[in-house]
Amino acid sequence: SQQGEEDPQALSIQEGENATMNCSYKTSINNLQWYRQNSGRGLVHLILIRSNEREKHSGRLRVTLDTSKKSSSLLITASRAADTASYFCATEGYGQNFVFGPGTRLSVLP
Amino acid sequence: EAGVAQSPRYKIIEKRQSVAFWCNPISGHATLYWYQQILGQGPKLLIQFQNNGVVDDSQLPKDRFSAERLKGVDSTLKIQPAKLEDSAVYLCASSLMGAKETQYFGPGTRLLVL
């Protein structure tokens, strides 16, 4: 299984601080995506990074991918209370569909 | 652009009853997915359609779950009979063409089986 495993399971930070979440997977992937899920709301796509890319940015988000270590990280800079959510990585293996990890629960305290 | 629509938003049933969920994907999206998300876990893919054909249903419990996508647009997911462990949020998502594209999720249907 190429299921991603997020680390840590839960994270609490103060507003304005940076938050870093990691995702590890087991087999080679085609691409990796990060999603956010607010309490009681649906999943929202944040960023997609392909296996031949090493880093992508989107606003306050920075995603890195290290295929040699089979890991990815999501960095949220200058966090806000509205960033409080669960964050999931989803991996797509060759010929396989997306598999979501169990998620990291982020709490941003005012 | 309208998003993925799902109904109902909430459903409470007793075990051994039947239930059906409906999904209307984003217009023009060929690929439709049904996920099951149990509380505290990530979504688990149940079935993926490409137009009206099934691409992947390897994790669909076929003894009780069924899904169809007639005419390659709307889709329904049915559970018959329901078990207590089916209590979860059922998410529908769509994408332009396959898993290589961004998936857009609906608000989900929260099912409670008593």
Coordinates of N, CA and C in Angstrom, one line a residue, chain A:
Chain A
S1 N 0.8 -1.2 0.0 CA 0.0 0.0 0.0 C 0.9 1.2 0.0
Q2 N 0.4 2.3 -0.8 CA 1.2 3.5 -0.8 C 0.6 4.5 0.2
Q3 N -0.2 4.1 1.1 CA -0.9 5.0 2.0 C 0.1 6.0 2.6
G4 N -0.3 7.3 2.6 CA 0.5 8.3 3.3 C 0.2 8.3 4.8
E5 N 1.1 8.5 5.6 CA 1.0 8.6 7.0 C 1.4 10.0 7.4
E6 N 0.5 10.8 7.9 CA 0.9 12.2 8.4 C 1.5 12.2 9.8
D7 N 2.3 13.1 10.0 CA 3.0 13.3 11.3 C 3.2 14.8 11.5
P8 N 2.8 15.3 12.7 CA 2.2 14.6 13.8 C 0.8 14.4 13.6
Q9 N 0.1 13.6 14.5 CA -1.3 13.4 14.4 C -2.1 14.7 14.8
A10 N -1.5 15.4 15.7 CA -2.1 16.7 16.2 C -1.0 17.7 16.4
L11 N -1.4 19.0 16.2 CA -0.4 20.1 16.4 C -1.1 21.3 16.8
S12 N -0.6 22.0 17.9 CA -1.2 23.2 18.4 C -0.1 24.3 18.3
I13 N -0.5 25.4 17.7 CA 0.5 26.5 17.6 C -0.3 27.8 17.9
Q14 N 0.5 28.9 18.1 CA -0.1 30.2 18.3 C -0.2 30.9 16.9
E15 N -1.2 31.8 16.8 CA -1.4 32.6 15.6 C -0.1 33.3 15.3
G16 N 0.3 33.3 14.0 CA 1.5 33.9 13.6 C 2.7 33.0 13.4
E17 N 2.6 31.9 14.1 CA 3.7 30.9 14.0 C 3.5 30.1 12.7
N18 N 4.6 29.4 12.4 CA 4.6 28.5 11.2 C 4.2 27.1 11.7
A19 N 3.5 26.3 10.8 CA 3.1 25.0 11.1 C 3.7 24.0 10.0
T20 N 4.3 23.0 10.5 CA 4.9 22.0 9.5 C 4.3 20.6 9.8
M21 N 3.8 20.0 8.7 CA 3.2 18.7 8.7 C 4.0 17.8 7.7
N22 N 4.2 16.6 8.1 CA 4.9 15.7 7.2 C 4.0 14.5 6.8
C23 N 4.4 14.0 5.6 CA 3.7 12.8 5.1 C 4.7 11.8 4.6
S24 N 4.6 10.6 5.0 CA 5.5 9.5 4.5 C 4.6 8.5 3.8
Y25 N 5.2 7.9 2.8 CA 4.5 6.8 2.0 C 5.4 5.7 1.7
K26 N 4.8 4.6 1.2 CA 5.6 3.4 1.2 C 6.1 3.0 -0.2
T27 N 5.3 3.3 -1.3 CA 5.8 2.8 -2.6 C 5.9 4.1 -3.5
S28 N 6.5 3.8 -4.7 CA 6.6 4.9 -5.6 C 5.3 5.6 -6.0
I29 N 5.3 6.9 -6.2 CA 4.1 7.6 -6.5 C 4.2 8.4 -7.8
N30 N 3.1 8.7 -8.4 CA 3.0 9.5 -9.5 C 2.9 11.0 -9.1
N31 N 2.1 11.2 -8.1 CA 1.9 12.6 -7.5 C 1.4 12.5 -6.1
L32 N 1.4 13.6 -5.4 CA 1.0 13.7 -4.1 C 0.2 15.0 -3.9
Q33 N -1.0 14.9 -3.2 CA -1.8 16.1 -3.0 C -2.0 16.3 -1.5
W34 N -2.2 17.6 -1.2 CA -2.5 18.0 0.2 C -4.0 18.5 0.1
Y35 N -4.8 18.1 1.1 CA -6.1 18.6 1.3 C -6.4 19.1 2.7
R36 N -7.3 20.1 2.8 CA -7.7 20.6 4.1 C -9.2 20.3 4.3
Q37 N -9.5 20.0 5.6 CA -10.9 19.7 5.9 C -11.2 20.5 7.2
N38 N -12.0 21.5 7.1 CA -12.5 22.2 8.3 C -13.6 21.4 9.0
S39 N -13.8 21.7 10.3 CA -14.8 20.9 11.0 C -16.1 21.0 10.4
G40 N -16.7 19.9 10.1 CA -18.1 19.9 9.5 C -18.1 20.3 8.0
R41 N -17.0 20.5 7.4 CA -17.0 20.9 6.0 C -16.3 19.9 5.1
G42 N -16.5 20.0 3.8 CA -15.9 19.1 2.9 C -14.4 19.3 2.7
L43 N -13.8 18.4 2.0 CA -12.4 18.5 1.7 C -12.1 19.5 0.6
V44 N -11.0 20.3 0.8 CA -10.6 21.3 -0.2 C -9.2 21.0 -0.6
H45 N -9.0 21.0 -1.9 CA -7.7 20.8 -2.4 C -6.8 22.0 -2.2
L46 N -5.6 21.7 -1.7 CA -4.6 22.8 -1.5 C -3.5 22.8 -2.6
I47 N -2.9 21.7 -2.8 CA -1.8 21.8 -3.7 C -1.4 20.3 -4.2
L48 N -1.0 20.2 -5.5 CA -0.6 19.0 -6.1 C 0.9 19.1 -6.4
I49 N 1.7 18.1 -6.1 CA 3.1 18.1 -6.5 C 3.4 16.8 -7.2
R50 N 4.0 16.9 -8.3 CA 4.3 15.7 -9.1 C 5.6 15.0 -8.7
S51 N 5.8 13.8 -9.1 CA 7.0 13.1 -8.6 C 8.3 13.7 -9.1
N52 N 8.2 14.4 -10.2 CA 9.4 15.1 -10.8 C 9.7 16.5 -10.2
E53 N 8.8 16.9 -9.3 CA 9.0 18.2 -8.7 C 9.5 18.1 -7.3
R54 N 10.2 19.1 -6.8 CA 10.7 19.0 -5.4 C 10.1 20.0 -4.5
E55 N 9.6 21.1 -5.0 CA 9.0 22.1 -4.2 C 7.9 22.9 -5.0
K56 N 6.8 23.3 -4.2 CA 5.8 24.1 -4.8 C 5.3 25.1 -3.8
H57 N 4.9 26.3 -4.3 CA 4.4 27.3 -3.4 C 3.0 27.7 -3.8
S58 N 2.1 28.0 -2.8 CA 0.8 28.6 -3.1 C 0.5 29.5 -2.0
G59 N 0.6 30.8 -2.2 CA 0.3 31.7 -1.1 C 1.2 31.5 0.1
R60 N 0.6 31.2 1.3 CA 1.3 30.9 2.5 C 1.7 29.4 2.6
L61 N 1.4 28.7 1.6 CA 1.7 27.2 1.7 C 3.0 26.9 0.9
R62 N 3.8 26.0 1.5 CA 5.0 25.5 0.8 C 5.0 24.0 0.9
V63 N 5.1 23.3 -0.2 CA 5.1 21.8 -0.1 C 6.4 21.4 -0.7
T64 N 7.1 20.4 -0.1 CA 8.3 19.8 -0.6 C 8.0 18.3 -0.8
L65 N 8.8 17.7 -1.7 CA 8.6 16.3 -1.9 C 10.0 15.7 -2.1
D66 N 10.3 14.7 -1.3 CA 11.6 14.0 -1.4 C 11.3 12.5 -1.7
T67 N 11.4 12.2 -3.0 CA 11.1 10.8 -3.4 C 12.1 9.8 -3.0
S68 N 13.3 10.2 -2.7 CA 14.3 9.2 -2.2 C 13.9 8.8 -0.8
K69 N 13.3 9.7 0.0 CA 12.9 9.4 1.4 C 11.5 9.0 1.4
K70 N 10.8 9.1 0.3 CA 9.3 8.8 0.3 C 8.6 9.7 1.3
S71 N 8.8 11.0 1.2 CA 8.2 11.9 2.2 C 7.9 13.2 1.6
S72 N 6.9 13.9 2.2 CA 6.5 15.2 1.8 C 6.3 16.1 3.0
S73 N 6.4 17.4 2.9 CA 6.1 18.2 4.0 C 5.2 19.4 3.5
L74 N 4.3 19.8 4.4 CA 3.5 21.0 4.1 C 3.8 22.0 5.2
L75 N 4.2 23.2 4.8 CA 4.5 24.3 5.7 C 3.5 25.4 5.5
I76 N 2.9 25.8 6.6 CA 1.9 26.9 6.5 C 2.6 28.1 7.3
T77 N 2.9 29.2 6.6 CA 3.6 30.3 7.3 C 2.6 31.3 7.8
A78 N 3.0 32.0 8.9 CA 2.2 33.0 9.5 C 0.7 32.5 9.7
S79 N 0.6 31.5 10.5 CA -0.7 30.8 10.6 C -1.8 31.8 11.2
R80 N -3.0 31.5 10.8 CA -4.2 32.2 11.3 C -5.2 31.3 11.9
A81 N -6.1 31.8 12.7 CA -7.1 31.0 13.4 C -7.9 30.2 12.3
A82 N -8.1 30.8 11.2 CA -8.9 30.1 10.1 C -8.1 28.9 9.5
D83 N -6.9 28.8 9.8 CA -6.1 27.6 9.3 C -6.4 26.3 10.2
T84 N -7.1 26.5 11.3 CA -7.5 25.4 12.1 C -8.3 24.4 11.3
A85 N -7.8 23.2 11.2 CA -8.4 22.2 10.3 C -7.7 20.9 10.4
S86 N -8.2 19.9 9.7 CA -7.4 18.6 9.5 C -6.8 18.7 8.1
Y87 N -5.5 18.3 8.1 CA -4.8 18.3 6.8 C -4.4 16.9 6.4
F88 N -4.7 16.5 5.2 CA -4.5 15.2 4.7 C -3.6 15.2 3.5
C89 N -2.7 14.2 3.4 CA -2.0 14.0 2.2 C -2.6 12.8 1.5
A90 N -2.6 12.8 0.1 CA -3.2 11.8 -0.7 C -2.2 11.4 -1.7
T91 N -1.8 10.1 -1.8 CA -0.8 9.7 -2.8 C -1.5 8.9 -3.9
E92 N -1.0 9.1 -5.1 CA -1.4 8.4 -6.3 C -0.2 7.6 -6.8
G93 N -0.3 6.2 -6.7 CA 0.7 5.4 -7.2 C 0.5 5.1 -8.7
Y94 N 1.5 4.5 -9.3 CA 1.3 4.2 -10.8 C 0.2 3.1 -10.9
G95 N -0.8 3.5 -11.7 CA -1.9 2.5 -11.9 C -2.8 2.4 -10.8
Q96 N -2.6 3.2 -9.8 CA -3.4 3.1 -8.6 C -4.1 4.4 -8.3
N97 N -5.2 4.4 -7.5 CA -5.9 5.6 -7.3 C -5.4 6.3 -6.0
F98 N -5.9 7.4 -5.7 CA -5.5 8.1 -4.5 C -5.8 7.4 -3.2
V99 N -4.9 7.4 -2.3 CA -5.0 6.9 -0.9 C -4.7 8.0 0.0
F100 N -5.7 8.3 0.9 CA -5.5 9.3 1.9 C -4.9 8.8 3.2
G101 N -4.1 9.6 3.8 CA -3.6 9.3 5.1 C -4.6 9.6 6.2
P102 N -4.3 9.4 7.5 CA -5.2 9.6 8.5 C -5.3 11.1 8.9
G103 N -4.4 11.9 8.5 CA -4.5 13.4 8.7 C -3.8 13.9 9.9
T104 N -3.5 15.2 9.9 CA -2.9 15.9 11.0 C -4.0 17.0 11.4
R105 N -4.3 17.0 12.7 CA -5.3 18.0 13.2 C -4.5 19.2 13.7
L106 N -4.7 20.3 13.0 CA -4.0 21.5 13.4 C -4.9 22.5 14.1
S107 N -4.5 23.0 15.3 CA -5.2 24.0 16.0 C -4.3 25.2 16.1
V108 N -4.9 26.4 15.6 CA -4.2 27.6 15.7 C -4.9 28.5 16.7
L109 N -4.2 28.8 17.8 CA -4.7 29.5 18.9 C -4.5 31.0 18.8
P110 N -5.6 31.8 19.1 CA -5.4 33.2 19.0 C -4.6 33.8 20.1

